[in-house]
XYZ file of C-alpha atoms in Angstrom:
542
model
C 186.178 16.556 27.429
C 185.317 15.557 30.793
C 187.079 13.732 33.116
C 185.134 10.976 33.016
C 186.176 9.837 29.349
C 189.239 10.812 30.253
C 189.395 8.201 32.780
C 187.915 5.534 30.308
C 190.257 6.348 27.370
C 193.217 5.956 30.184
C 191.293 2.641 31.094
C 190.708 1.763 27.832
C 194.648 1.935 26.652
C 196.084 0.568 29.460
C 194.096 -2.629 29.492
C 194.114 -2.808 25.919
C 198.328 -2.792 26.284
C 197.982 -5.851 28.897
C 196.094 -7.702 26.521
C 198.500 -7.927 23.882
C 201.410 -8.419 26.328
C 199.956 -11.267 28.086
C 198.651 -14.797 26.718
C 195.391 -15.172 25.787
C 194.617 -18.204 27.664
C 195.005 -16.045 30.788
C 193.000 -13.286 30.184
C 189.236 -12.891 29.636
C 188.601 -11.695 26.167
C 188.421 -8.276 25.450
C 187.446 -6.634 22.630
C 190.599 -4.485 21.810
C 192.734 -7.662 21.242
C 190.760 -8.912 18.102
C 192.745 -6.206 16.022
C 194.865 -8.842 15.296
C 192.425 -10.485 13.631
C 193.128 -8.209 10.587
C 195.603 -9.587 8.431
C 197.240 -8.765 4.843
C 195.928 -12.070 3.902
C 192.125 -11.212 4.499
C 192.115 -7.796 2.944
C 193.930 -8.734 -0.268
C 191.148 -11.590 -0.838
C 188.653 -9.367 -0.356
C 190.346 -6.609 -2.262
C 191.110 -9.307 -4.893
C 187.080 -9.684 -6.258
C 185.875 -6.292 -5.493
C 188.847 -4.874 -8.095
C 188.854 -7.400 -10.326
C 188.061 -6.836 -14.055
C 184.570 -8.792 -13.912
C 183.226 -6.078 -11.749
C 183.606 -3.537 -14.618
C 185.057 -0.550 -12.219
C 181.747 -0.884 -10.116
C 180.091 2.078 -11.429
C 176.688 2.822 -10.155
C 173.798 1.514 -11.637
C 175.607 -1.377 -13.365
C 175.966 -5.141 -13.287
C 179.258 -5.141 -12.035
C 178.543 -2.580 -8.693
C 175.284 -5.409 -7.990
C 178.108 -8.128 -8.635
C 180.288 -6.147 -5.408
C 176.833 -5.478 -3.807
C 175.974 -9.348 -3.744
C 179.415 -10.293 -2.533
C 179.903 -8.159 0.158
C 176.130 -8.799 1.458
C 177.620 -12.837 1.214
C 180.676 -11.716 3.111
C 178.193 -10.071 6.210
C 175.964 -13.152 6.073
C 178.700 -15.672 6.598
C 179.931 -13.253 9.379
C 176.403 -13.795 11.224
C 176.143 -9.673 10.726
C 172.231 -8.635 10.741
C 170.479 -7.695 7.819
C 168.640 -4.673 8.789
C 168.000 -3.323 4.885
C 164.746 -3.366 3.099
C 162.529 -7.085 3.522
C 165.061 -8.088 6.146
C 168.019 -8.338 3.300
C 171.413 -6.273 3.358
C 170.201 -3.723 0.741
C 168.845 -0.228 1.039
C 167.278 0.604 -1.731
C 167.065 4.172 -3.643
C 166.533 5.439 -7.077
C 168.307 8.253 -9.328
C 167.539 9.642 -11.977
C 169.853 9.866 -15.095
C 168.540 12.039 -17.961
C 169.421 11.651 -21.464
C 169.000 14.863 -23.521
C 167.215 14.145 -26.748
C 166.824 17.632 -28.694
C 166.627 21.634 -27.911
C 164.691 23.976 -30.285
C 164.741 27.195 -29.955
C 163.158 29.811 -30.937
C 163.701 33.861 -31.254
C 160.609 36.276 -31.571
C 160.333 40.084 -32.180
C 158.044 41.231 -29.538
C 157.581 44.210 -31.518
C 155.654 42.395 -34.348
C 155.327 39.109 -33.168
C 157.314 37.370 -35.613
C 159.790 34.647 -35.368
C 163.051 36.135 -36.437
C 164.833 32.433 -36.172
C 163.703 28.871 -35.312
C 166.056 26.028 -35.432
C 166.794 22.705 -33.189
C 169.854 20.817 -32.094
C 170.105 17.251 -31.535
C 172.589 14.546 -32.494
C 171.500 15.082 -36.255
C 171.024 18.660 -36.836
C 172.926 22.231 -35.662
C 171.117 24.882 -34.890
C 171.885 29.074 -34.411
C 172.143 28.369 -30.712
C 173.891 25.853 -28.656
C 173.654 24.985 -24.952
C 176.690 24.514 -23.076
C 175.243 23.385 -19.864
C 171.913 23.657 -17.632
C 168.629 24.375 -19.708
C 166.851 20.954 -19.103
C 164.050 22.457 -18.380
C 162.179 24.720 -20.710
C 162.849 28.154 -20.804
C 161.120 31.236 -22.411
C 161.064 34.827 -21.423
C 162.730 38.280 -22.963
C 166.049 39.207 -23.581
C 168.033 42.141 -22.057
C 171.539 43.380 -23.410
C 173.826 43.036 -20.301
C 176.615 44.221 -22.258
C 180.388 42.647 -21.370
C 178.458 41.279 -18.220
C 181.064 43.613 -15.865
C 180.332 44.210 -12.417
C 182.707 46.364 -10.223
C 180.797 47.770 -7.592
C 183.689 50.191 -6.362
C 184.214 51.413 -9.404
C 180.754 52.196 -9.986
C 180.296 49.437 -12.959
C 177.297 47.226 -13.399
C 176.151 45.900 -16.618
C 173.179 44.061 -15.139
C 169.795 44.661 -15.058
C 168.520 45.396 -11.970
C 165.459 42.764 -12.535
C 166.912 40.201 -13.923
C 164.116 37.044 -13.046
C 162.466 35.892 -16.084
C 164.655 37.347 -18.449
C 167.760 35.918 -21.024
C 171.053 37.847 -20.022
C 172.698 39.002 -23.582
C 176.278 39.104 -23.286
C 179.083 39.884 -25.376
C 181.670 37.533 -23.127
C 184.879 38.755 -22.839
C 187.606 36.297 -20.561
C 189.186 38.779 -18.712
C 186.183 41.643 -17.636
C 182.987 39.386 -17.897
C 182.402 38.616 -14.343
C 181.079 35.125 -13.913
C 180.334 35.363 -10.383
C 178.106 37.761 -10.762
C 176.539 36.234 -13.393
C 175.935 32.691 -11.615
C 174.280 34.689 -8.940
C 171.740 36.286 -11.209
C 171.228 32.707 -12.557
C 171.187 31.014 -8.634
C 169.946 34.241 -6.636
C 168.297 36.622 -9.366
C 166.054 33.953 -11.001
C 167.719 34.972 -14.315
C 166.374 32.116 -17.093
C 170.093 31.400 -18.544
C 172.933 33.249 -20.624
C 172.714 34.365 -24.509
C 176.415 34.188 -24.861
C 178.043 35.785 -27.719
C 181.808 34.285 -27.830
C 184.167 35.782 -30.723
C 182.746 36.485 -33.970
C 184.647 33.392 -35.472
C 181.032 31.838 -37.581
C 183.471 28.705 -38.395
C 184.504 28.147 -34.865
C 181.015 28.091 -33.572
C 180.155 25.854 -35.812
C 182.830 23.006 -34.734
C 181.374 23.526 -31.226
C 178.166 22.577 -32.411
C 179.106 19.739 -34.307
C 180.978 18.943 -31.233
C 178.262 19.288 -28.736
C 175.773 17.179 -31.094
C 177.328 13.746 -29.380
C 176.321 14.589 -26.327
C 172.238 14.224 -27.161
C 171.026 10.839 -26.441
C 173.864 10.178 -24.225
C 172.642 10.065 -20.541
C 174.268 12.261 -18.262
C 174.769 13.309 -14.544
C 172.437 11.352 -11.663
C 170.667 12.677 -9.182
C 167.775 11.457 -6.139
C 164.481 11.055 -7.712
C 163.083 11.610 -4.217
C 165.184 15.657 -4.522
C 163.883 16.364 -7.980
C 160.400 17.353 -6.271
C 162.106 20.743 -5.021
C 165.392 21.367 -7.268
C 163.268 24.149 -9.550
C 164.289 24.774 -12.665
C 167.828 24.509 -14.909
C 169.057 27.795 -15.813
C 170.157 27.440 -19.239
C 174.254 28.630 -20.480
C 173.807 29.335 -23.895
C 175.576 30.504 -26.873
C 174.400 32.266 -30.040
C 175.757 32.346 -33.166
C 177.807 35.168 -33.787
C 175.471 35.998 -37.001
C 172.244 35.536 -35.984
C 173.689 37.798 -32.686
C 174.961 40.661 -34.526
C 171.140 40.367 -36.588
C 169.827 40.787 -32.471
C 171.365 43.819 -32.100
C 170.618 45.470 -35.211
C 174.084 45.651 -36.505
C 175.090 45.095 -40.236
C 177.481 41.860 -39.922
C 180.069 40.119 -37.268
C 182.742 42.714 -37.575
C 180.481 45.108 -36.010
C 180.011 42.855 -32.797
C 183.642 43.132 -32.133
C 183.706 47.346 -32.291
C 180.355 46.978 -30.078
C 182.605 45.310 -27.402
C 185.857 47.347 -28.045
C 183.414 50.482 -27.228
C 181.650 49.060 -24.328
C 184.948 48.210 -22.429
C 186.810 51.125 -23.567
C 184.269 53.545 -21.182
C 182.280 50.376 -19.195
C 180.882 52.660 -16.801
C 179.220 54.427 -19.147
C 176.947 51.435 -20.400
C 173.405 50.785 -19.191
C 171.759 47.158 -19.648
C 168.181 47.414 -22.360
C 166.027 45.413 -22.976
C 166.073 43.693 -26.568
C 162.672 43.812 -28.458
C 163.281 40.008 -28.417
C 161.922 36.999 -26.266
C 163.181 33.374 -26.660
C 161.614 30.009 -26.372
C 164.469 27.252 -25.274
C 162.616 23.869 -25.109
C 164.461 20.705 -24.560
C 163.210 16.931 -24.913
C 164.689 14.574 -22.570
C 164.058 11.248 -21.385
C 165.041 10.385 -17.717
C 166.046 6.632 -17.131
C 165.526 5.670 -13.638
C 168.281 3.698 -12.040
C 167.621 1.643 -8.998
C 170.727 1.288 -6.656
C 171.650 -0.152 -3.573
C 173.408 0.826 -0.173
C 174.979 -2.561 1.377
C 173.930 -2.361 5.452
C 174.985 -4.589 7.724
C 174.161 -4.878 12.013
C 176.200 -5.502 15.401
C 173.835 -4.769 17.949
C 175.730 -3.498 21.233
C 175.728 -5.804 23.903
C 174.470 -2.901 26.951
C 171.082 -3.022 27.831
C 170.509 1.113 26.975
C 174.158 2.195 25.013
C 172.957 -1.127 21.971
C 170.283 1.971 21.365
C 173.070 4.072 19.623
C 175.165 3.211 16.944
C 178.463 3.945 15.265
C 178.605 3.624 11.777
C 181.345 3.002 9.607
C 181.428 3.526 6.182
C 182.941 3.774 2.764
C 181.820 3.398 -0.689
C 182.074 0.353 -2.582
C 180.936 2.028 -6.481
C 183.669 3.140 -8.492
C 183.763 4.981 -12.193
C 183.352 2.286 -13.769
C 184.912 1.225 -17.902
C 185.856 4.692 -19.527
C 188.634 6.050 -22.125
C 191.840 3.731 -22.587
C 195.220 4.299 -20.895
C 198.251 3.781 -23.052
C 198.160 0.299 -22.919
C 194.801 0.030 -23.846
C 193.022 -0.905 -20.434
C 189.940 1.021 -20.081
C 188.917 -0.881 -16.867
C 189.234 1.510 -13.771
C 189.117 -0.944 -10.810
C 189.308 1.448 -8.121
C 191.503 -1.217 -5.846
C 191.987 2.077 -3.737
C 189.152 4.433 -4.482
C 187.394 3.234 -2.585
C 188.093 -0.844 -2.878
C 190.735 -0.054 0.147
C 188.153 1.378 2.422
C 185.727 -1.491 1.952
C 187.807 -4.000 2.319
C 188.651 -2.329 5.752
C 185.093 -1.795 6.444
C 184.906 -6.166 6.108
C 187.536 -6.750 8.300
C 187.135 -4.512 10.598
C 183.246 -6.086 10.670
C 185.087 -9.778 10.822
C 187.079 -9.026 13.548
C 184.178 -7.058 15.927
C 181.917 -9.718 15.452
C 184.798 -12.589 15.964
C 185.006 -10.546 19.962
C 181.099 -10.428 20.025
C 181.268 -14.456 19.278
C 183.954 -14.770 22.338
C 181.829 -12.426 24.875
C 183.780 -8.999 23.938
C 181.662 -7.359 21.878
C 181.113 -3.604 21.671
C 178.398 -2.272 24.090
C 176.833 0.407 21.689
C 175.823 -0.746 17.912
C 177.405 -0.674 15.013
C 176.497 -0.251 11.817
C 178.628 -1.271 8.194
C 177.352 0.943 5.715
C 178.684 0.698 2.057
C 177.240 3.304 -0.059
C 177.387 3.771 -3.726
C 176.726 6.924 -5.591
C 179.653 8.174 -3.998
C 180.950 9.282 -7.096
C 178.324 10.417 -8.337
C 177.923 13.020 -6.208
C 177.807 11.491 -2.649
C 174.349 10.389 -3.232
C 174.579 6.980 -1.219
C 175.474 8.582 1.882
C 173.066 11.590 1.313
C 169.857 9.066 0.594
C 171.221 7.401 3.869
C 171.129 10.554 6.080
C 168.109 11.171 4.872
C 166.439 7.907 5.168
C 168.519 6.497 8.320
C 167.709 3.505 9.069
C 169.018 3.623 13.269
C 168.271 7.354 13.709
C 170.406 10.436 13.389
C 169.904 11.520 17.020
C 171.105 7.981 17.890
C 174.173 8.400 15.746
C 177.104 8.884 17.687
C 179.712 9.459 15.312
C 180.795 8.089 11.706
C 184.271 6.674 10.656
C 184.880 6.995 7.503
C 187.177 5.266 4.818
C 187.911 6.252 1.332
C 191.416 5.463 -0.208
C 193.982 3.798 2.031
C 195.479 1.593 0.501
C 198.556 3.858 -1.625
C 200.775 6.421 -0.507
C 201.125 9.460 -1.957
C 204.448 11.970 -3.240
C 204.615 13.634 0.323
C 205.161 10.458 2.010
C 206.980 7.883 -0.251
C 209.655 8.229 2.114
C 207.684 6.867 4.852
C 204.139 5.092 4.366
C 203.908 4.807 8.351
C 201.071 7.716 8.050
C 197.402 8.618 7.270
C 195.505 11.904 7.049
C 193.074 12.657 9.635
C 190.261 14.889 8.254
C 187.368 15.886 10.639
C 188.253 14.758 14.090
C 189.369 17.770 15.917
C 187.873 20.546 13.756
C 184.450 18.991 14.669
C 184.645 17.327 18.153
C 187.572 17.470 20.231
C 186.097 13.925 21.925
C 186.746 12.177 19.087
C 190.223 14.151 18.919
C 191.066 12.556 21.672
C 189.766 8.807 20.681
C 191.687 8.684 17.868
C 194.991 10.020 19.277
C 194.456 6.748 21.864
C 193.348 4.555 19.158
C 196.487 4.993 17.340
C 198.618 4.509 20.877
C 197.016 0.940 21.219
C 199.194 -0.608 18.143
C 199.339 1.093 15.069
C 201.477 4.072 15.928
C 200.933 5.793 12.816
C 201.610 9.099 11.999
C 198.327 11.239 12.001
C 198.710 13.582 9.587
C 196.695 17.134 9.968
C 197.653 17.965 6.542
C 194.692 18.748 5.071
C 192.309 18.599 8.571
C 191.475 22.351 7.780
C 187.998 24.224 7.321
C 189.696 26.412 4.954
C 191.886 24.046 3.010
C 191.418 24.648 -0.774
C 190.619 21.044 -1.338
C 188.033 20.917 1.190
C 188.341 17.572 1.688
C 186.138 17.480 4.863
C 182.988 17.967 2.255
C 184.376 15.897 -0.264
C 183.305 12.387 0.865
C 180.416 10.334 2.257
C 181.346 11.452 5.649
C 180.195 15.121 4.994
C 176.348 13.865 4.637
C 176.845 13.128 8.369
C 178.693 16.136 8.987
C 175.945 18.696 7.831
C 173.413 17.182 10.340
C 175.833 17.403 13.313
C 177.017 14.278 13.720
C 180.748 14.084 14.670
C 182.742 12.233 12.028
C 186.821 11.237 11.318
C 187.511 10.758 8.176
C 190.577 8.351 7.266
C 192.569 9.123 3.733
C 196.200 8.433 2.634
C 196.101 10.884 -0.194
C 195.573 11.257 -4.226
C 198.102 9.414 -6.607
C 199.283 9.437 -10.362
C 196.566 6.392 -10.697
C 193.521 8.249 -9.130
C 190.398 7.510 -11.603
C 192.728 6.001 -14.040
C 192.470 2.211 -15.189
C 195.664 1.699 -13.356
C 194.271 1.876 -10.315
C 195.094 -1.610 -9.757
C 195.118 -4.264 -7.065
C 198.623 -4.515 -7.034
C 199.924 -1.057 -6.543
C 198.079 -1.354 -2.690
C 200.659 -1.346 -0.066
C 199.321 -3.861 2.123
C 201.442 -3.653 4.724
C 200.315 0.370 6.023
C 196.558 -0.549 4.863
C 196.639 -3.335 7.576
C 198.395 -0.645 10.162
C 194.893 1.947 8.832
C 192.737 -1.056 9.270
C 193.769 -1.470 12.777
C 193.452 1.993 13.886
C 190.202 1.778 12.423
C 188.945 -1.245 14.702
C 190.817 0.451 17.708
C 188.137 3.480 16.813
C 185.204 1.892 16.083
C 185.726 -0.033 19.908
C 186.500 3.171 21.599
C 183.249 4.750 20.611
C 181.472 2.311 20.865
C 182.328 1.603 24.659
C 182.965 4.877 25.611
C 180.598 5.763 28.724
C 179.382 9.227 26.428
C 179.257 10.312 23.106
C 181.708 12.779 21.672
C 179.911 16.258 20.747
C 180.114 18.577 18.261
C 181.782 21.473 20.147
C 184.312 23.480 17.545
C 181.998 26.424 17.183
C 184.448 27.709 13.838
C 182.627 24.448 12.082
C 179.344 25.109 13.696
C 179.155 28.725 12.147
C 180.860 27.823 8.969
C 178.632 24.879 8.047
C 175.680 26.187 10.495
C 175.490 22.791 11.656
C 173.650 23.261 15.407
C 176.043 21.399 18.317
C 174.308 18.254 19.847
C-alpha cells in the first residue's frame, strides 16, 4: 500500500474519532459520523416485511420476491436514491430459464442387424428399462462401449476406458468402492462422452422402486439458469441406469446372476480387462418444456460528490431472494423466511443507503459513487450477481471494490460465547488495500472481532466462491465479504425474524458504512495484488 493511503486511512480515523467525541453543532458534518444513524429500530422494521410470511420465503421468480422487490425499490425512492435500472426505474431486468422435464424414450438398437432390441419411455405415467438419474436434457444417441467396473489407476497400470470415448455411451457395471467417478465425469466434461449406461446391483425389484420413484420428478420444473448462457452451455451428458435385465440381455449373458460373476471376474484381475465396443447404439430423447421466468435485480444510485472520483463506484450488495415455501418443520411451518439468509444483509444494505444519503443531504457525502445492488437468484446459483457482472450497469473497470453481505444477523456454535465478531472472507487474500480499510473501519466504532476463520483460498467450504461477491471476484475486482456463520436454522422455516441478534447486526451494519465511506473517499483504489488468488482463480491484477 502506499504511503499515500496510508496517510488518508490515518486521516480518515483520526478525524472520524473527533467527530464522535465532539458536539455536532461544532463541527462541520462529515460523513463518518452518520453511522449513528443506524439503529436496531430501523433494521428490525425493515427486517420485519422482508421476512414476514406474506412474502412466501422470497424465492425467485415468485410473487412474494416482486412483493420484497417493490418494497425495497419504495424504501430507495423515499431515500431520494437514483433509479438507474431499466426505463429509469430501480429494476434490472433478466430472464432464466426453468425447464420442466416432460418424458424420455429410449431406445436400444443392434447395429449388427439393425433391429431395436428394446424401446420404452418414462414419464410421470409409465416406467421404462432405463432411468435417468441426472443430465440428459438434451437428446442423446450414439454407440455403446463396455467400460467394465469404470476403474482407472494409472500407477497401477489400470484403465477401463476407452481411449475415444466422444460420441459414445460408457457401459458400466458400477461398483462403490473401485468405479472411479472422477474419471468418469471427465470423460463426460473433457472426453465428450454422451452419458453413463449404469448397471447398479442386479436387484430387478429395487430398480424398479427407483423408477417409480423418479416418475414424480417429470412435469415438475427444475434447476434455473440465464437464458442469455444457454446459447453456449452445449449439450447435457446424460447419467443413466439400465435395468439389470435388459443389461445382462446387452451383454449376451443368460440372466442377472451372471452380471454379478461378470463383475466378481473383472475386479478380481482389473488390469487384465480391455474396454469393447457393444454391437449396440442408443437413442435417449427427452421432451421438455422450458418456462421462462423474468426476474429482477433491485439498483439503486449515490453519485459521488468529486468532479472525476463520482466516475467510479463502490457497490454494495446482498441478495434479497430466499428459498422460498418448501417441506414442513415439526411444527408444521413450511414458510422459510430467510430473516438472516440473506434478509440480514439487505436490511444492512438499506440502512447503510439511509444513512450515506442522510450525510450527502447535510454536505458529507461520499466523493466516489455508490451503488445498492440487491440481487436475486442468489440461491439459485448466484445468477443475480452473475447477470450483473455481465451486464454492469457503471462499468467493471470503474468498479472499485464490492462489499458484500449475506447472513449477519445470528451467531453461530463457535461464538455463542461472544457475538462481538464477524468473518471476514476476501479482503486480504485478494487486496491487501482493502486489508487495511477494513482493519480501520472496524477501529472507528464497532471494534468487532474480525474473524479470518474461514478467509482461506483453500478452505474446504470455499466460502470466497460461494456468494454474490465471487461474480466480482472472477473479473478482478477486489471484494470483502461480511458473514457471521451457518446455524441449526439455515434454509429451514425457522429461520425467523426473531432469532436475529440485533444488537451485533447493528455493530456489522456499522462497520459496513465505515467501509463503504473509506472506499469511497479514499484518494486510490485498492488493487488486486495477492498473486496466490491471481494464479488460483487466473483472475489478471488491475
Amino acid at each position: 500500500m502506499t504511503k499515500k493511503i496510508l496517510l488518508f486511512i490515518t486521516v480518515a480515523a483520526l478525524s472520524a474519532c473527533s467527530v464522535l467525541n465532539k458536539s455536532s453543532q461544532s463541527e462541520a458534518p462529515n460523513i463518518y459520523s452518520f453511522s449513528d444513524n443506524i439503529t436496531e429500530e430501523g433494521l428490525y422494521n425493515d427486517l420485519a416485511v422482508l421476512a414476514h410470511d406474506s412474502l412466501q420465503g422470497r424465492e425467485t421468480g415468485t410473487i412474494g420476491e416482486e412483493k420484497a422487490a417493490r418494497y425495497l425499490s419504495k424504501r430507495y425512492r423515499e431515500m431520494g436514491l437514483q433509479a438507474v435500472g431499466d426505463d429509469e426505474s430501480y429494476f434490472q431486468h433478466y430472464e432464466l430459464v426453468q425447464p420442466a422435464m416432460e418424458e424420455i424414450s429410449y431406445r436400444l438398437m443392434s447395429t449388427e442387424n439393425d433391429s431395436i432390441l428394446d424401446e420404452s419411455t418414462h414419464n410421470s405415467d409409465q416406467g421404462s428399462n432405463f432411468v435417468t438419474l441426472f443430465g440428459g436434457s438434451d437428446p442423446l444417441s450414439g454407440s455403446v462401449v463396455f467400460a467394465g467396473t469404470g476403474m482407472m489407476n494409472a500407477e497401477e497400470g489400470i484403465d477401463h476406458f476407452p481411449e475415444e470415448t466422444e460420441g459414445k455411451w460408457l457401459f458400466i457395471l458400477y461398483d462403490e468402492e473401485h468405479t472411479n467417478m472422477q474419471h468418469l465425469q471427465m470423460a463426460l466434461s473433457q472426453g465428450g462422452a454422451l452419458g453413463t449406461i449404469l448397471v447398479i446391483g442386479t436387484d430387478v425389484e429395487e430398480y424398479q422402486q427407483e423408477v417409480e420413484e423418479r416418475s414424480g420428478y417429470f412435469g415438475v420444473g427444475g434447476g434455473m439458469s440465464l437464458k442469455y448462457l444457454q446459447e453456449d452451455s452445449g449439450t447435457s451428458p446424460a447419467f443413466n441406469r439400465v435395468n439389470p435385465e435388459l443389461a445382462a440381455h446387452m451383454l449376451g449373458l443368460e440372466d442377472v446372476n451372471r452380471l454379478s460373476e461378470v463383475q466378481e471376474s473383472i475386479l478380481e484381475n482389473p488390469g487384465a480387462f480391455e474396454s469393447r465396443e457393444l454391437p449396440l447404439a442408443l437413442d435417449h430423447v427427452p421432451t421438455v418444456n422450458e418456462n421462462t421466468i423474468v426476474t429482477k435485480n433491485v439498483v439503486a444510485f449515490l453519485e459521488g460528490s468529486d468532479p472525476e472520483l463520482k466516475n467510479e463506484v463502490v457497490v454494495l450488495s446482498s441478495h434479497y431472494d430466499h428459498v422460498g415455501v418448501g417441506r414442513p418443520d415439526s411444527t408444521g411451518d413450511n414458510i422459510y423466511n430467510g430473516a438472516d439468509d440473506d434478509g440480514s444483509g439487505t436490511v444492512a444494505t438499506l440502512q447503510t443507503a439511509q444513512a450515506m444519503m442522510d450525510a450527502k443531504k447535510a454536505g458529507a457525502g461520499p466523493k466516489r459513487s455508490v451503488l445498492f445492488l440487491n440481487v436475486s437468484g442468489e440461491e439459485k446459483g448466484l445468477l443475480g450477481s452473475r447477470y450483473y457482472s455481465d451486464h454492469p450497469i457503471f462499468s467493471i473497470e470503474n468498479t472499485v471494490a464490492n462489499i458484500n453481505i449475506d447472513m449477519i444477523g445470528r451467531v453461530d456454535e463457535q461464538n455463542e460465547a461472544d457475538s462481538n465478531y464477524v468473518y471476514i472472507i476476501g479482503g486480504e487474500i485478494i487486496s491487501s488495500g482493502l486489508d487495511s480499510l477494513t482493519q480501520v473501519a472496524n477501529t472507528m466504532g464497532p471494534n468487532l472481532t474480525l474473524s479470518k476463520r474461514y478467509n482461506d483460498l483453500n478452505d474446504p467450504n470455499q466460502f470466497y466462491r460461494r456468494s454474490d461477491h465471487w461474480n466480482f471476484g472472477r473479473l478482478g475486482v477486489p471484494f470483502v465479504f461480511f458473514f457471521t456463520g451457518v446455524h441449526a436454522d439455515y434454509h429451514r422455516p425457522s429461520d425467523h425474524i426473531d432469532k436475529i441478534t440485533f444488537g451485533p447486526l447493528t455493530k456489522r451494519t456499522k462497520l459496513v458504512y465505515n467501509l463503504t465511506a473509506l472506499l469511497a473517499n479514499s484518494p486510490e483504489r485498492p488493487e488486486v495484488d495477492n498473486q496466490e488468488f491471481i494464479e488460483k482463480t487466473q483472475v489478471q491484477p488491475r
